[in-house]
Amino acid sequence: QAFSAALDGRPVWLAASTHPGEEALILDCHRSLSAAWPDLLTIIAPRHPDRRDELAALLDDVGIPWSQRSAGHVPSQEDGIYLADTLGEMGLLFATTPLVFMGGSLVPIGGHNPIEPAHFGCVILHGPHMENFRAIREQGQALKAMIAISDVDELTAQVKTLLDGSTPMAPWQENAKQMAKAEQGVIDRLLAILDAELPAAIMAPVDHH
């Protein structure tokens, strides 16, 4: 509740599961966007929270006011950056921040799974490096559920049009939910394939008597 209250009324977006090299790009994006929205809050949730000291040094160097979740802080009105450096709270961030960039995709990591933010109905942006999730990337493009960007300039432009309403968020949010819903049946489909393909003896119950 305290976190949601701190975001209330502010333009906000989330860079989730970021990797080295991406945070500096996200900060460039924030600086460009804050010219239009001085009260913009950019949330950075690194893939590995134990990089917090490295990121704290980076944030101190750029001189943007910031606060840190692992220290028990919620973002103040003066903070431009919020470092979400805890484990197990990504659901909280997705639930409260509708606009999400999925990290590991502006640098050659291979991307991260966008299905969790899709469950929360987030608008999902990703960079060119989504090699680990080719099928989901293709599905997201086909359903118009994810927005692909090639570099930080395109990321800045897309976030701007989404924040100012030039690109309505609602259709992308609904399409993301539909993509996530389609993925929910994957276990049932897998079991059906196993049932058809594996020999009956393997699938039969074992009699321990």
PDB file of C-alpha atoms in Angstrom:
ATOM      1  CA  GLN A   1       0.000   0.000   0.000  1.00  0.00           C
ATOM      2  CA  ALA A   2       2.835   2.394   0.819  1.00  0.00           C
ATOM      3  CA  PHE A   3       4.534   1.596  -2.482  1.00  0.00           C
ATOM      4  CA  SER A   4       1.329   2.087  -4.488  1.00  0.00           C
ATOM      5  CA  ALA A   5       0.637   5.356  -2.702  1.00  0.00           C
ATOM      6  CA  ALA A   6       4.128   6.609  -3.565  1.00  0.00           C
ATOM      7  CA  LEU A   7       3.458   5.986  -7.272  1.00  0.00           C
ATOM      8  CA  ASP A   8      -0.009   7.529  -7.307  1.00  0.00           C
ATOM      9  CA  GLY A   9      -0.373  10.204  -9.953  1.00  0.00           C
ATOM     10  CA  ARG A  10       3.208   9.953 -11.220  1.00  0.00           C
ATOM     11  CA  PRO A  11       4.351   8.851 -14.669  1.00  0.00           C
ATOM     12  CA  VAL A  12       6.244   5.644 -13.982  1.00  0.00           C
ATOM     13  CA  TRP A  13       7.854   2.778 -15.867  1.00  0.00           C
ATOM     14  CA  LEU A  14       9.879  -0.284 -14.936  1.00  0.00           C
ATOM     15  CA  ALA A  15      13.092  -1.718 -16.353  1.00  0.00           C
ATOM     16  CA  ALA A  16      12.923  -5.324 -15.142  1.00  0.00           C
ATOM     17  CA  SER A  17      15.688  -7.945 -14.939  1.00  0.00           C
ATOM     18  CA  THR A  18      18.380  -5.606 -16.229  1.00  0.00           C
ATOM     19  CA  HIS A  19      22.005  -6.589 -16.811  1.00  0.00           C
ATOM     20  CA  PRO A  20      25.350  -4.746 -16.880  1.00  0.00           C
ATOM     21  CA  GLY A  21      25.374  -2.232 -19.706  1.00  0.00           C
ATOM     22  CA  GLU A  22      21.606  -1.799 -19.706  1.00  0.00           C
ATOM     23  CA  GLU A  23      21.257   0.366 -16.604  1.00  0.00           C
ATOM     24  CA  ALA A  24      23.357   3.168 -18.124  1.00  0.00           C
ATOM     25  CA  LEU A  25      21.067   3.093 -21.179  1.00  0.00           C
ATOM     26  CA  ILE A  26      17.984   3.206 -18.953  1.00  0.00           C
ATOM     27  CA  LEU A  27      19.407   6.261 -17.197  1.00  0.00           C
ATOM     28  CA  ASP A  28      19.962   7.949 -20.584  1.00  0.00           C
ATOM     29  CA  CYS A  29      16.333   7.182 -21.370  1.00  0.00           C
ATOM     30  CA  HIS A  30      15.224   8.627 -18.032  1.00  0.00           C
ATOM     31  CA  ARG A  31      17.138  11.858 -18.588  1.00  0.00           C
ATOM     32  CA  SER A  32      15.559  12.326 -22.018  1.00  0.00           C
ATOM     33  CA  LEU A  33      12.042  11.625 -20.752  1.00  0.00           C
ATOM     34  CA  SER A  34      12.342  13.752 -17.621  1.00  0.00           C
ATOM     35  CA  ALA A  35      12.555  16.851 -19.818  1.00  0.00           C
ATOM     36  CA  ALA A  36       8.859  16.275 -20.547  1.00  0.00           C
ATOM     37  CA  TRP A  37       7.973  14.751 -17.166  1.00  0.00           C
ATOM     38  CA  PRO A  38      10.039  16.252 -14.330  1.00  0.00           C
ATOM     39  CA  ASP A  39       8.236  13.971 -11.861  1.00  0.00           C
ATOM     40  CA  LEU A  40       8.974  10.805 -13.872  1.00  0.00           C
ATOM     41  CA  LEU A  41       9.895   7.756 -11.795  1.00  0.00           C
ATOM     42  CA  THR A  42      12.026   5.067 -13.422  1.00  0.00           C
ATOM     43  CA  ILE A  43      12.200   1.792 -11.491  1.00  0.00           C
ATOM     44  CA  ILE A  44      15.251  -0.383 -12.110  1.00  0.00           C
ATOM     45  CA  ALA A  45      15.015  -4.001 -10.944  1.00  0.00           C
ATOM     46  CA  PRO A  46      18.348  -5.720 -11.711  1.00  0.00           C
ATOM     47  CA  ARG A  47      18.298  -9.404 -12.553  1.00  0.00           C
ATOM     48  CA  HIS A  48      20.907  -9.942  -9.831  1.00  0.00           C
ATOM     49  CA  PRO A  49      20.148  -7.779  -6.774  1.00  0.00           C
ATOM     50  CA  ASP A  50      23.612  -8.445  -5.360  1.00  0.00           C
ATOM     51  CA  ARG A  51      24.856  -5.892  -7.906  1.00  0.00           C
ATOM     52  CA  ARG A  52      23.351  -3.189  -5.680  1.00  0.00           C
ATOM     53  CA  ASP A  53      26.688  -1.624  -4.712  1.00  0.00           C
ATOM     54  CA  GLU A  54      27.739  -1.353  -8.339  1.00  0.00           C
ATOM     55  CA  LEU A  55      24.414   0.241  -9.247  1.00  0.00           C
ATOM     56  CA  ALA A  56      24.446   2.553  -6.241  1.00  0.00           C
ATOM     57  CA  ALA A  57      27.808   3.898  -7.411  1.00  0.00           C
ATOM     58  CA  LEU A  58      26.417   4.398 -10.921  1.00  0.00           C
ATOM     59  CA  LEU A  59      23.366   6.250  -9.598  1.00  0.00           C
ATOM     60  CA  ASP A  60      25.477   8.456  -7.354  1.00  0.00           C
ATOM     61  CA  ASP A  61      27.684   9.343 -10.328  1.00  0.00           C
ATOM     62  CA  VAL A  62      24.801  10.482 -12.541  1.00  0.00           C
ATOM     63  CA  GLY A  63      23.398  12.698  -9.813  1.00  0.00           C
ATOM     64  CA  ILE A  64      19.723  11.737 -10.151  1.00  0.00           C
ATOM     65  CA  PRO A  65      17.976  11.515  -6.759  1.00  0.00           C
ATOM     66  CA  TRP A  66      17.233   7.882  -5.992  1.00  0.00           C
ATOM     67  CA  SER A  67      16.141   5.516  -3.252  1.00  0.00           C
ATOM     68  CA  GLN A  68      16.586   1.824  -2.576  1.00  0.00           C
ATOM     69  CA  ARG A  69      14.036  -0.842  -1.761  1.00  0.00           C
ATOM     70  CA  SER A  70      16.422  -3.098   0.174  1.00  0.00           C
ATOM     71  CA  ALA A  71      16.971  -0.197   2.573  1.00  0.00           C
ATOM     72  CA  GLY A  72      13.230  -0.156   3.305  1.00  0.00           C
ATOM     73  CA  HIS A  73      12.543   3.039   1.380  1.00  0.00           C
ATOM     74  CA  VAL A  74       9.611   3.888  -0.845  1.00  0.00           C
ATOM     75  CA  PRO A  75      10.218   6.467  -3.588  1.00  0.00           C
ATOM     76  CA  SER A  76       9.756  10.067  -2.528  1.00  0.00           C
ATOM     77  CA  GLN A  77       8.505  12.813  -4.839  1.00  0.00           C
ATOM     78  CA  GLU A  78      12.108  13.966  -5.239  1.00  0.00           C
ATOM     79  CA  ASP A  79      13.380  10.572  -6.390  1.00  0.00           C
ATOM     80  CA  GLY A  80      13.777  10.055 -10.109  1.00  0.00           C
ATOM     81  CA  ILE A  81      15.111   6.490  -9.819  1.00  0.00           C
ATOM     82  CA  TYR A  82      13.989   3.662  -7.573  1.00  0.00           C
ATOM     83  CA  LEU A  83      16.404   0.741  -7.229  1.00  0.00           C
ATOM     84  CA  ALA A  84      14.287  -2.371  -6.629  1.00  0.00           C
ATOM     85  CA  ASP A  85      17.122  -4.571  -5.377  1.00  0.00           C
ATOM     86  CA  THR A  86      15.186  -7.299  -3.568  1.00  0.00           C
ATOM     87  CA  LEU A  87      14.231 -10.885  -4.408  1.00  0.00           C
ATOM     88  CA  GLY A  88      10.697 -12.202  -4.772  1.00  0.00           C
ATOM     89  CA  GLU A  89       8.980  -8.869  -5.348  1.00  0.00           C
ATOM     90  CA  MET A  90       8.756  -8.719  -9.123  1.00  0.00           C
ATOM     91  CA  GLY A  91       5.038  -9.459  -8.890  1.00  0.00           C
ATOM     92  CA  LEU A  92       4.574  -6.336  -6.777  1.00  0.00           C
ATOM     93  CA  LEU A  93       6.384  -4.270  -9.406  1.00  0.00           C
ATOM     94  CA  PHE A  94       4.384  -5.720 -12.303  1.00  0.00           C
ATOM     95  CA  ALA A  95       1.121  -5.232 -10.403  1.00  0.00           C
ATOM     96  CA  THR A  96       1.785  -1.557  -9.747  1.00  0.00           C
ATOM     97  CA  THR A  97       3.719  -0.504 -12.874  1.00  0.00           C
ATOM     98  CA  PRO A  98       1.827  -1.040 -16.151  1.00  0.00           C
ATOM     99  CA  LEU A  99       4.703  -0.127 -18.486  1.00  0.00           C
ATOM    100  CA  VAL A 100       7.629  -2.569 -18.462  1.00  0.00           C
ATOM    101  CA  PHE A 101      10.858  -2.987 -20.369  1.00  0.00           C
ATOM    102  CA  MET A 102      12.173  -6.556 -20.061  1.00  0.00           C
ATOM    103  CA  GLY A 103      15.947  -6.545 -19.640  1.00  0.00           C
ATOM    104  CA  GLY A 104      18.614  -8.853 -20.940  1.00  0.00           C
ATOM    105  CA  SER A 105      17.465  -7.781 -24.391  1.00  0.00           C
ATOM    106  CA  LEU A 106      19.360  -4.540 -25.088  1.00  0.00           C
ATOM    107  CA  VAL A 107      22.579  -6.448 -24.434  1.00  0.00           C
ATOM    108  CA  PRO A 108      23.295  -9.939 -25.839  1.00  0.00           C
ATOM    109  CA  ILE A 109      21.943 -11.972 -22.922  1.00  0.00           C
ATOM    110  CA  GLY A 110      19.013 -13.561 -24.755  1.00  0.00           C
ATOM    111  CA  GLY A 111      16.151 -11.841 -22.952  1.00  0.00           C
ATOM    112  CA  HIS A 112      13.897 -12.885 -20.086  1.00  0.00           C
ATOM    113  CA  ASN A 113      10.467 -14.474 -20.018  1.00  0.00           C
ATOM    114  CA  PRO A 114       7.746 -11.851 -20.611  1.00  0.00           C
ATOM    115  CA  ILE A 115       4.877 -14.107 -19.555  1.00  0.00           C
ATOM    116  CA  GLU A 116       4.847 -12.931 -15.913  1.00  0.00           C
ATOM    117  CA  PRO A 117       4.322  -9.244 -16.763  1.00  0.00           C
ATOM    118  CA  ALA A 118       1.810 -10.385 -19.380  1.00  0.00           C
ATOM    119  CA  HIS A 119      -0.215 -12.067 -16.614  1.00  0.00           C
ATOM    120  CA  PHE A 120      -0.417  -8.676 -14.907  1.00  0.00           C
ATOM    121  CA  GLY A 121      -1.555  -6.960 -18.102  1.00  0.00           C
ATOM    122  CA  CYS A 122       1.590  -4.867 -18.518  1.00  0.00           C
ATOM    123  CA  VAL A 123       2.623  -3.156 -21.707  1.00  0.00           C
ATOM    124  CA  ILE A 124       5.835  -5.053 -22.532  1.00  0.00           C
ATOM    125  CA  LEU A 125       8.809  -3.671 -24.425  1.00  0.00           C
ATOM    126  CA  HIS A 126      11.918  -5.674 -25.300  1.00  0.00           C
ATOM    127  CA  GLY A 127      15.152  -5.169 -27.178  1.00  0.00           C
ATOM    128  CA  PRO A 128      16.581  -7.108 -30.141  1.00  0.00           C
ATOM    129  CA  HIS A 129      18.208  -9.899 -28.098  1.00  0.00           C
ATOM    130  CA  MET A 130      15.354 -12.319 -27.351  1.00  0.00           C
ATOM    131  CA  GLU A 131      17.057 -15.482 -28.585  1.00  0.00           C
ATOM    132  CA  ASN A 132      16.075 -17.482 -25.488  1.00  0.00           C
ATOM    133  CA  PHE A 133      12.380 -16.790 -26.090  1.00  0.00           C
ATOM    134  CA  ARG A 134      11.975 -16.884 -29.855  1.00  0.00           C
ATOM    135  CA  ALA A 135       8.573 -18.609 -29.819  1.00  0.00           C
ATOM    136  CA  ILE A 136       7.123 -16.230 -27.236  1.00  0.00           C
ATOM    137  CA  ARG A 137       8.612 -13.251 -29.066  1.00  0.00           C
ATOM    138  CA  GLU A 138       6.964 -14.363 -32.312  1.00  0.00           C
ATOM    139  CA  GLN A 139       3.671 -14.992 -30.538  1.00  0.00           C
ATOM    140  CA  GLY A 140       3.855 -11.596 -28.861  1.00  0.00           C
ATOM    141  CA  GLN A 141       4.458  -9.889 -32.181  1.00  0.00           C
ATOM    142  CA  ALA A 142       1.635 -11.789 -33.877  1.00  0.00           C
ATOM    143  CA  LEU A 143      -0.813 -10.903 -31.080  1.00  0.00           C
ATOM    144  CA  LYS A 144       0.468  -7.317 -30.817  1.00  0.00           C
ATOM    145  CA  ALA A 145       1.188  -8.088 -27.179  1.00  0.00           C
ATOM    146  CA  MET A 146       4.817  -6.937 -27.059  1.00  0.00           C
ATOM    147  CA  ILE A 147       6.658  -3.968 -28.551  1.00  0.00           C
ATOM    148  CA  ALA A 148      10.112  -4.583 -30.017  1.00  0.00           C
ATOM    149  CA  ILE A 149      12.733  -1.832 -29.973  1.00  0.00           C
ATOM    150  CA  SER A 150      16.202  -1.965 -31.492  1.00  0.00           C
ATOM    151  CA  ASP A 151      18.116   0.510 -29.332  1.00  0.00           C
ATOM    152  CA  VAL A 152      17.838   3.040 -26.510  1.00  0.00           C
ATOM    153  CA  ASP A 153      16.577   5.779 -28.849  1.00  0.00           C
ATOM    154  CA  GLU A 154      13.646   3.621 -29.920  1.00  0.00           C
ATOM    155  CA  LEU A 155      13.030   2.663 -26.287  1.00  0.00           C
ATOM    156  CA  THR A 156      12.864   6.335 -25.314  1.00  0.00           C
ATOM    157  CA  ALA A 157      10.516   7.128 -28.191  1.00  0.00           C
ATOM    158  CA  GLN A 158       8.181   4.218 -27.370  1.00  0.00           C
ATOM    159  CA  VAL A 159       8.039   4.999 -23.641  1.00  0.00           C
ATOM    160  CA  LYS A 160       7.278   8.631 -24.502  1.00  0.00           C
ATOM    161  CA  THR A 161       4.357   7.816 -26.796  1.00  0.00           C
ATOM    162  CA  LEU A 162       2.945   5.382 -24.232  1.00  0.00           C
ATOM    163  CA  LEU A 163       3.247   7.830 -21.349  1.00  0.00           C
ATOM    164  CA  ASP A 164       1.735  10.737 -23.274  1.00  0.00           C
ATOM    165  CA  GLY A 165      -1.116   8.631 -24.649  1.00  0.00           C
ATOM    166  CA  SER A 166      -0.128   8.888 -28.311  1.00  0.00           C
ATOM    167  CA  THR A 167       0.029   5.088 -28.224  1.00  0.00           C
ATOM    168  CA  PRO A 168      -2.899   3.877 -26.080  1.00  0.00           C
ATOM    169  CA  MET A 169      -1.804   1.302 -23.513  1.00  0.00           C
ATOM    170  CA  ALA A 170      -5.115  -0.535 -23.137  1.00  0.00           C
ATOM    171  CA  PRO A 171      -4.975  -2.639 -26.355  1.00  0.00           C
ATOM    172  CA  TRP A 172      -1.413  -3.770 -25.613  1.00  0.00           C
ATOM    173  CA  GLN A 173      -2.386  -4.623 -22.035  1.00  0.00           C
ATOM    174  CA  GLU A 174      -5.372  -6.702 -23.137  1.00  0.00           C
ATOM    175  CA  ASN A 175      -3.337  -8.501 -25.796  1.00  0.00           C
ATOM    176  CA  ALA A 176      -0.651  -9.301 -23.211  1.00  0.00           C
ATOM    177  CA  LYS A 177      -3.280 -10.848 -20.936  1.00  0.00           C
ATOM    178  CA  GLN A 178      -4.550 -12.966 -23.822  1.00  0.00           C
ATOM    179  CA  MET A 179      -1.009 -14.136 -24.592  1.00  0.00           C
ATOM    180  CA  ALA A 180      -0.511 -15.158 -20.960  1.00  0.00           C
ATOM    181  CA  LYS A 181      -3.855 -16.954 -20.917  1.00  0.00           C
ATOM    182  CA  ALA A 182      -2.867 -18.952 -23.992  1.00  0.00           C
ATOM    183  CA  GLU A 183       0.317 -20.061 -22.234  1.00  0.00           C
ATOM    184  CA  GLN A 184      -1.605 -21.379 -19.214  1.00  0.00           C
ATOM    185  CA  GLY A 185      -2.603 -24.501 -21.129  1.00  0.00           C
ATOM    186  CA  VAL A 186       0.959 -25.544 -21.898  1.00  0.00           C
ATOM    187  CA  ILE A 187       1.156 -28.206 -19.129  1.00  0.00           C
ATOM    188  CA  ASP A 188      -2.048 -29.881 -20.288  1.00  0.00           C
ATOM    189  CA  ARG A 189      -0.765 -29.912 -23.869  1.00  0.00           C
ATOM    190  CA  LEU A 190       2.551 -31.399 -22.747  1.00  0.00           C
ATOM    191  CA  LEU A 191       0.840 -34.167 -20.775  1.00  0.00           C
ATOM    192  CA  ALA A 192      -1.353 -34.985 -23.768  1.00  0.00           C
ATOM    193  CA  ILE A 193       1.757 -35.361 -25.953  1.00  0.00           C
ATOM    194  CA  LEU A 194       3.455 -37.582 -23.371  1.00  0.00           C
ATOM    195  CA  ASP A 195       0.340 -39.706 -23.018  1.00  0.00           C
ATOM    196  CA  ALA A 196       0.214 -40.254 -26.782  1.00  0.00           C
ATOM    197  CA  GLU A 197       3.917 -40.833 -27.344  1.00  0.00           C
ATOM    198  CA  LEU A 198       5.197 -42.817 -24.366  1.00  0.00           C
ATOM    199  CA  PRO A 199       4.593 -46.576 -24.215  1.00  0.00           C
ATOM    200  CA  ALA A 200       1.586 -47.557 -22.147  1.00  0.00           C
ATOM    201  CA  ALA A 201       3.790 -49.605 -19.794  1.00  0.00           C
ATOM    202  CA  ILE A 202       5.749 -46.523 -18.794  1.00  0.00           C
ATOM    203  CA  MET A 203       2.603 -44.511 -18.160  1.00  0.00           C
ATOM    204  CA  ALA A 204       0.790 -47.291 -16.274  1.00  0.00           C
ATOM    205  CA  PRO A 205       0.617 -47.041 -12.478  1.00  0.00           C
ATOM    206  CA  VAL A 206       3.097 -49.234 -10.614  1.00  0.00           C
ATOM    207  CA  ASP A 207       1.684 -51.951  -8.388  1.00  0.00           C
ATOM    208  CA  HIS A 208       3.759 -51.957  -5.200  1.00  0.00           C
ATOM    209  CA  HIS A 209       1.924 -54.976  -3.653  1.00  0.00           C
TER     210      HIS A 209
END
